Amino acid sequence: MSSIPSYATHKPETSCRCSAYLDWLQMLTGACLILFMLMHLLFVGSAIISPSLMNGLSKVFEWTGMAQIGGPVIFFLLLLHFVLAARKIPFASKQQGIMIANARRMHHLDTWLWVIQAVSGMVILVMGSIHLWTVLTNLPITAQKNAMRLQDSRAWIGFYIVFIPMVWLHTGIGFYRIMVKWGIVGIDGRPGLRKKDALIAATAMVIGFMTLWRFVFLSIN
Amino acid sequence: MARMLTFNIFRYNPQDSASFPHMQEFRLEETESMTLFIALNRLREEQDHSLQFDFCCRAAICGACAMVVNGRPGLACHTKTKDFPDKITLMPLPVFKLVGDLSVDTGTWFRGMAKKIESWCHTKKVFDPNAQEERMDNALAERIYELDRCVECGCCVAACGTALMRDDFLGATALNRIARFILDPRDERTEKDYFDIIGTDEGVFGCMGLFGCQDVCPKRLPLQEVLGKLRLKMAFAAANNLLPKFLRREVRL
Amino acid sequence: MQIFQSDLLCIGAGLAGERVAIEAADNGFSAICLSLVPARRSHSAAAMGGMQAALGNSAMGEGDSPDVHFADTVKGSDWGCDQEVARIFVNNAPIAMRQMAFWGVPWNRVIGGEQTYYKGGKPFQAYEKPENEGLIHSRSFGGTAKWRTCYTSDGTGHAVLYALDNRATQMGVEVHDKTEAIALIHDGSTCMGAVVRCMKTGELRAYLARAVLIATGGYGRLYRATTNAVICDGGGMAIALDTGVVPFGNPEAIQFHPTGVVPTDILVTEGCRGDGGTLLDVNEYRFMPDYEPEKQELASRDVVSRRMVEHIRKGFGVKSVYGQHLWLDIRHLGAHHIHTKLREVEDICQSFLGVDPVTQLIPVRPTHHYSMGGLRVNKDGAAYGLKGLFSAGEASCWDMHGFNRLGGNSLAETVVAGMVIGGKVVEYLKGADTVFKTETMRDAVAKQQARIQSLISGANGGEDVYAVREAMYDALILGAGIFRNGKDLQESIARLNTVLDRARKVGLKSSGLGASPELSLALKIEGQVKLALCVTHAALNRTESRGAHTREDFPERNDRDWLTRTLATWPDSAADKPVLNYEPATKVFEMPPGDRGYGGGKTIPMDNPPEAAPKGANGKAQGSEK
């Protein structure tokens, strides 16, 4: 049996479940972050309808402690998810080259999607941290504060123009990958899922940009 | 009017000290129903006797002639030239050791894989030549055969980003083989035995879900579903002892 | 130079070779298989249809027994087979099938109750006994009284080969793939091993073994149009013939398959006709019932092939740029049946022809398919002429096929002969001692090195090896096709003599370094032309028609003069023709010569017809699993 090791070991039990646990964690943290992002979208998107609606929601979060506790938890999930996923991302340039060469040679969409996910993941790690830090150190969240930040400095507008698409590319592709990798969607379902998923991500991106637009032109008083 | 095809073919003979890896251009007039089997043999017989490539059954049954055709791994024998533009680039499969030109050593890789995952029915029973065969449900036999159809061509491995980056990754073909034995009641291995083989980052958890394997498999094996269900099965096999009863699952392939 | 030593050396790692190796390994002997390709790419994998064994589990196989199977096999062989061997085969076939099931072959199984099957294009109902549910099922094949062919969808050869190679891996059988045996090491009486060229590096190696088995498959690639894989080039037979002492049995017994697709000559399985596929001519008229009212499309292969050529000659062929052909029609079997039971057939039509068999006709023509002849061995698989040399499978003339083999019998032969002969090899290994003479080995290797050097340097001449092969193709088919006659065979021999002369003057155009495909071919072309000469000389000499050997100038089956087996040897390697000897086709007559019941034709009877020996007097079934 392959369970009998051919080398000396200090472990009484040879089978290690850690790969399985880490894979579970990677998927579950990813799924949580996807759910969070959808709720976050509804939350900030509410500003499009009315900034006071968003402020109202924010008060609820503040009052229930969701912002104070949930915020740092999300931050932690983001970091954890990155560490878990990074186990699979090549950091050696030779391996990165192999991956990109393969995607290019095969003209293979799913391999390209993975490359996008890996790159956007890195970007989100940095920008997401900045975003979260800025927001969480200035609680409670209000539409006016957001507007002020954006209207104060154009750099922040540039920041979100990059950040929003990165987030939704990563979230959209991540959702698609969970569905196919975990056998939830079958072979025939894959192209259809890809289309629907792209539609949802694109819608989210549009709502994200509309919110950004709203904040940039929101009268602060 | 027949097309004039241009073939760009990878050339390198490791046994010839004067040889170096390069691309060589050949030209050949297309004929009706031309496949790469016909084209490559004509090139060797008419233009360059030293050209190396592998064909065996030339009927897409044996898996010998896998190569990279315009970037995608596939079986050369059932690749019709009419499905391609008039420029065709042929490269040997990556991952496998090069023998020369388009010929690679898949035999060593697959034999090693078979030994590693112990690709045989493990049983404590002894064959009795006088006994009737053990019964099996026909539908189950057909499901086993469905996965047993793999021809070990190596396309799925060559198209897999993970396998290209990490040479310890088992690859879709090995995981599919394990799924075949999990289905087969004649193999008495337990879930734990299977977990020991594939429940790692070299096995099913190493799969990053790119599904190049599914998209190039010349036998159209359901690799995406097999890998997905195996991941779920192995993930629950590991987690079931931590989960409360109502969340535990016995995943069936 | 590397020297490998083992108890058993199998040249060839298809079903027969690996099955013998497994038997040796099971009994504690070391076994190495040489193979031109990885073991699982062996041509055994391409056999789609199935394996005949009288299990009698299915409704249409009810009442089947080894005796019925025996009668079908002997009739099929047109009484050319060795009846002792046929008996050993039919008695052991059910055991071998069950053993393969035990080792993991996903045989299709009986589904109880009313089932729909097809015969002659028409659906009918048969009641499968519920008590047989889950046992190995069988399908219909040409030339059989019962439905006897065990199958796995239409990938039987593939499924069995994979199961067997799994077992070989488990038992530690070594497979050295991409290697080619280019000469046997022997001293004229004992075989000690082989000189082998590594086809990854081009290096020569020596393999020494107490027992050597040749299981390299058939010699179909002597023909341009053949269903055989490109590795079925007669290499194993050529090196045995080259010893000068090992005879090539019945070289002229060559079967053509009725349904090779045009133009690629890829086989579509007989299962198509077994399941109810029909043959149509240029007017889309079903012509087989006119020729063979009873068996129709399911008459034995030689009969169907001949009727097809006959019909084409009458002017009913479909003309195409690749020559004339006929149509195979399986449309009426329905999309579901074709998608599930005949999927490989569908694949072939789609991938190689661009034809959809659910809605379109498949262009087919008779194509070279199987070599009944091979290295003559006795019923234990031991070759005539050299001690320690064995042969099994298509490479051998064990001789259960005689002059025509039944579909499904040859694939079954590989594992049955492998099991039986494997047991005999084990007996031999237990009792045999050999002296390996290093000088014999050194001489053999030096001789091959010299050959390679002179091919590379062009010392013998500058003939292009591919051109020589083309000339061989043209010369052989002229005389030794489906229909044969004295005049064409003589012309064929005259041309092959010229080709042999050219083959001896081959010089390489490329460097010959490394795996060099040109050198591989150059090393065997002379041997191939000699095999072709064995075929034509034997065919010319045999002035009768028997099974697949059809002489237009001698249309009768002549049991009086030709109930014999050809034994061709080539004692003087510089000579231009083989020496032909003959032996009786069979020592035991369980079934005296009679009428096949299909194929038509007259018979010249024996002068003193033998009494029938008692049924199953010999060849008791033998178990082999320890």
Short mmCIF file of C-alpha atoms in Angstrom, two decimals, chain B residues 13 15-17 31-33 35 37-38 41 44-45 48-64 77-80 99 103-108 110-111 114-115 119-123 125-138 141-142 144-146 148-154 177 180-181 184 186 218-220, chain C residues 18 37-38 40-41 45-46 48 55 57 95 98-99 101-109 111 131-136 152-155 158-159 162 165-166 168-170 173 175 177-178 199-201 221 226-231 263-266 321-322 341 343-344 347 350-352 464 466 469-470 509-511 513-518 623 625-626:
data_model
loop_
_atom_site.label_atom_id
_atom_site.label_comp_id
_atom_site.label_asym_id
_atom_site.label_seq_id
_atom_site.Cartn_x
_atom_site.Cartn_y
_atom_site.Cartn_z
CA ASN B 13 17.94 15.13 -32.19
CA GLN B 15 21.71 12.03 -29.84
CA ASP B 16 23.36 14.12 -32.54
CA SER B 17 25.97 16.54 -31.17
CA THR B 31 -4.80 16.23 -50.74
CA GLU B 32 -8.37 15.20 -50.00
CA SER B 33 -9.09 13.89 -46.47
CA THR B 35 -4.66 14.01 -41.85
CA PHE B 37 -0.67 11.01 -40.29
CA ILE B 38 -0.70 11.23 -44.07
CA ASN B 41 4.61 10.31 -43.38
CA ARG B 44 9.45 11.83 -44.01
CA GLU B 45 9.32 9.65 -47.10
CA ASP B 48 13.50 14.31 -44.92
CA HIS B 49 14.11 10.71 -43.86
CA SER B 50 15.37 11.78 -40.44
CA LEU B 51 12.08 13.34 -39.27
CA GLN B 52 10.98 11.69 -36.00
CA PHE B 53 7.39 11.31 -34.85
CA ASP B 54 5.26 8.55 -33.36
CA PHE B 55 2.26 6.85 -34.86
CA CYS B 56 0.95 3.43 -33.98
CA CYS B 57 -2.70 2.51 -34.57
CA ARG B 58 -3.31 5.72 -36.60
CA ALA B 59 -6.99 5.30 -35.59
CA ALA B 60 -7.09 7.39 -32.37
CA ILE B 61 -7.22 4.28 -30.22
CA CYS B 62 -3.65 3.92 -28.93
CA GLY B 63 -2.70 7.50 -28.02
CA ALA B 64 0.83 7.35 -29.49
CA CYS B 77 -3.77 10.88 -36.56
CA HIS B 78 -7.27 12.32 -36.39
CA THR B 79 -6.26 15.91 -37.06
CA LYS B 80 -7.56 16.83 -40.49
CA VAL B 99 13.21 11.53 -27.79
CA SER B 103 8.61 12.11 -30.49
CA VAL B 104 8.45 12.05 -26.68
CA ASP B 105 8.75 9.36 -24.03
CA THR B 106 5.28 8.94 -22.57
CA GLY B 107 5.86 5.30 -21.62
CA THR B 108 8.18 6.02 -18.69
CA PHE B 110 2.76 6.60 -17.44
CA ARG B 111 4.45 3.49 -16.04
CA ALA B 114 0.70 3.50 -12.62
CA LYS B 115 3.17 2.37 -9.97
CA SER B 119 -3.19 1.21 -10.80
CA TRP B 120 -4.65 -2.25 -10.30
CA CYS B 121 -7.50 -3.97 -8.48
CA HIS B 122 -6.39 -4.56 -4.90
CA THR B 123 -8.05 -7.68 -3.60
CA LYS B 125 -9.50 -12.83 -3.02
CA VAL B 126 -7.85 -15.56 -5.07
CA PHE B 127 -9.04 -16.39 -8.55
CA ASP B 128 -10.91 -19.68 -8.73
CA PRO B 129 -10.80 -21.05 -12.29
CA ASN B 130 -13.78 -23.30 -11.62
CA ALA B 131 -16.10 -20.66 -10.20
CA GLN B 132 -18.63 -18.55 -12.04
CA GLU B 133 -17.62 -14.92 -12.43
CA GLU B 134 -18.74 -12.46 -9.77
CA ARG B 135 -21.81 -10.58 -10.90
CA MET B 136 -21.80 -6.91 -11.75
CA ASP B 137 -24.53 -4.51 -12.73
CA ASN B 138 -24.25 -3.72 -16.43
CA ALA B 141 -19.67 -1.87 -15.90
CA GLU B 142 -20.48 0.82 -18.45
CA ILE B 144 -16.27 1.97 -15.24
CA TYR B 145 -15.56 1.61 -18.93
CA GLU B 146 -16.47 5.25 -19.49
CA ASP B 148 -11.35 3.30 -18.49
CA ARG B 149 -11.40 4.73 -22.03
CA CYS B 150 -8.34 6.91 -21.32
CA VAL B 151 -5.65 6.14 -23.93
CA GLU B 152 -2.71 7.65 -21.98
CA CYS B 153 -1.89 10.03 -24.80
CA GLY B 154 -0.68 12.67 -22.34
CA ARG B 177 -7.68 6.33 -13.09
CA ARG B 180 -12.18 4.32 -12.12
CA PHE B 181 -10.98 2.12 -9.26
CA ASP B 184 -14.99 -0.67 -9.19
CA ARG B 186 -13.46 -5.44 -7.26
CA PRO B 218 -9.26 13.50 -27.51
CA LYS B 219 -11.44 10.77 -25.98
CA ARG B 220 -13.76 13.39 -24.47
CA GLU C 18 2.14 -9.63 -21.23
CA VAL C 37 5.73 1.31 -28.12
CA PRO C 38 4.53 1.69 -24.53
CA ARG C 40 -0.71 0.01 -23.65
CA ARG C 41 -0.31 1.23 -27.22
CA ALA C 45 -5.87 -2.25 -27.92
CA ALA C 46 -7.35 -1.64 -31.35
CA MET C 48 -12.90 -3.39 -30.71
CA LEU C 55 -19.98 -18.92 -21.36
CA ASN C 57 -24.96 -16.59 -20.26
CA ILE C 95 -11.67 -19.50 -17.68
CA ARG C 98 -13.46 -14.94 -15.97
CA GLN C 99 -9.87 -14.36 -14.98
CA ALA C 101 -13.06 -10.14 -15.13
CA PHE C 102 -11.29 -10.92 -11.86
CA TRP C 103 -8.41 -8.66 -12.89
CA GLY C 104 -10.74 -5.77 -13.61
CA VAL C 105 -12.12 -5.89 -17.16
CA PRO C 106 -15.51 -4.12 -17.17
CA TRP C 107 -17.23 -6.71 -19.38
CA ASN C 108 -20.75 -5.81 -20.42
CA ARG C 109 -23.17 -7.84 -18.33
CA ILE C 111 -29.56 -7.34 -18.11
CA GLU C 131 -31.07 -15.53 -12.92
CA ASN C 132 -28.24 -14.65 -15.32
CA GLU C 133 -28.45 -10.94 -14.49
CA GLY C 134 -24.96 -9.54 -13.94
CA LEU C 135 -23.05 -12.38 -15.62
CA ILE C 136 -20.80 -11.70 -18.62
CA THR C 152 -16.76 -4.20 -23.36
CA SER C 153 -18.77 -1.68 -25.36
CA ASP C 154 -16.63 -1.49 -28.49
CA GLY C 155 -13.32 -1.12 -26.75
CA HIS C 158 -8.41 -1.63 -24.97
CA ALA C 159 -10.18 -2.60 -21.76
CA TYR C 162 -5.38 -2.00 -19.68
CA ASP C 165 -1.06 -4.17 -18.02
CA ASN C 166 -2.35 -3.17 -14.59
CA ALA C 168 1.66 -6.80 -15.10
CA THR C 169 2.59 -3.60 -13.26
CA GLN C 170 1.37 -5.13 -10.02
CA VAL C 173 6.81 -7.32 -15.01
CA VAL C 175 8.40 -3.32 -19.85
CA ASP C 177 9.36 0.27 -24.32
CA LYS C 178 10.68 1.92 -27.45
CA MET C 199 14.66 3.46 -30.04
CA LYS C 200 15.18 6.39 -27.68
CA THR C 201 18.96 6.57 -28.08
CA ARG C 221 2.41 -3.96 -42.82
CA THR C 226 -4.10 -2.84 -43.98
CA THR C 227 -6.08 -2.29 -40.84
CA ASN C 228 -2.97 -3.16 -38.81
CA ALA C 229 -1.07 -0.61 -36.74
CA VAL C 230 2.20 0.64 -38.18
CA ILE C 231 4.09 -1.51 -35.66
CA PRO C 263 -9.49 5.85 -47.68
CA THR C 264 -7.67 5.36 -44.36
CA ASP C 265 -8.17 1.56 -44.07
CA ILE C 266 -9.17 1.87 -40.45
CA VAL C 321 -10.93 8.89 -56.21
CA TYR C 322 -9.52 6.20 -53.95
CA LYS C 341 -22.70 0.49 -28.21
CA ARG C 343 -19.26 4.81 -30.10
CA GLU C 344 -15.74 4.02 -31.38
CA ASP C 347 -15.71 8.34 -33.61
CA GLN C 350 -16.58 11.49 -37.68
CA SER C 351 -12.85 11.95 -37.10
CA PHE C 352 -11.36 10.32 -40.16
CA ASP C 464 16.32 4.47 -50.74
CA TYR C 466 11.22 3.96 -48.55
CA ARG C 469 9.20 -0.59 -49.39
CA GLU C 470 6.86 0.95 -51.97
CA LYS C 509 20.08 9.19 -46.62
CA SER C 510 20.13 10.58 -43.08
CA SER C 511 22.79 10.34 -40.37
CA LEU C 513 22.07 8.84 -35.25
CA GLY C 514 19.72 8.37 -32.31
CA ALA C 515 16.28 6.91 -32.74
CA SER C 516 16.51 7.26 -36.56
CA PRO C 517 13.28 5.91 -38.06
CA GLU C 518 15.07 5.42 -41.38
CA GLY C 623 -6.45 -23.33 -14.28
CA GLU C 625 -4.02 -18.80 -11.01
CA LYS C 626 -1.96 -19.82 -8.06
#
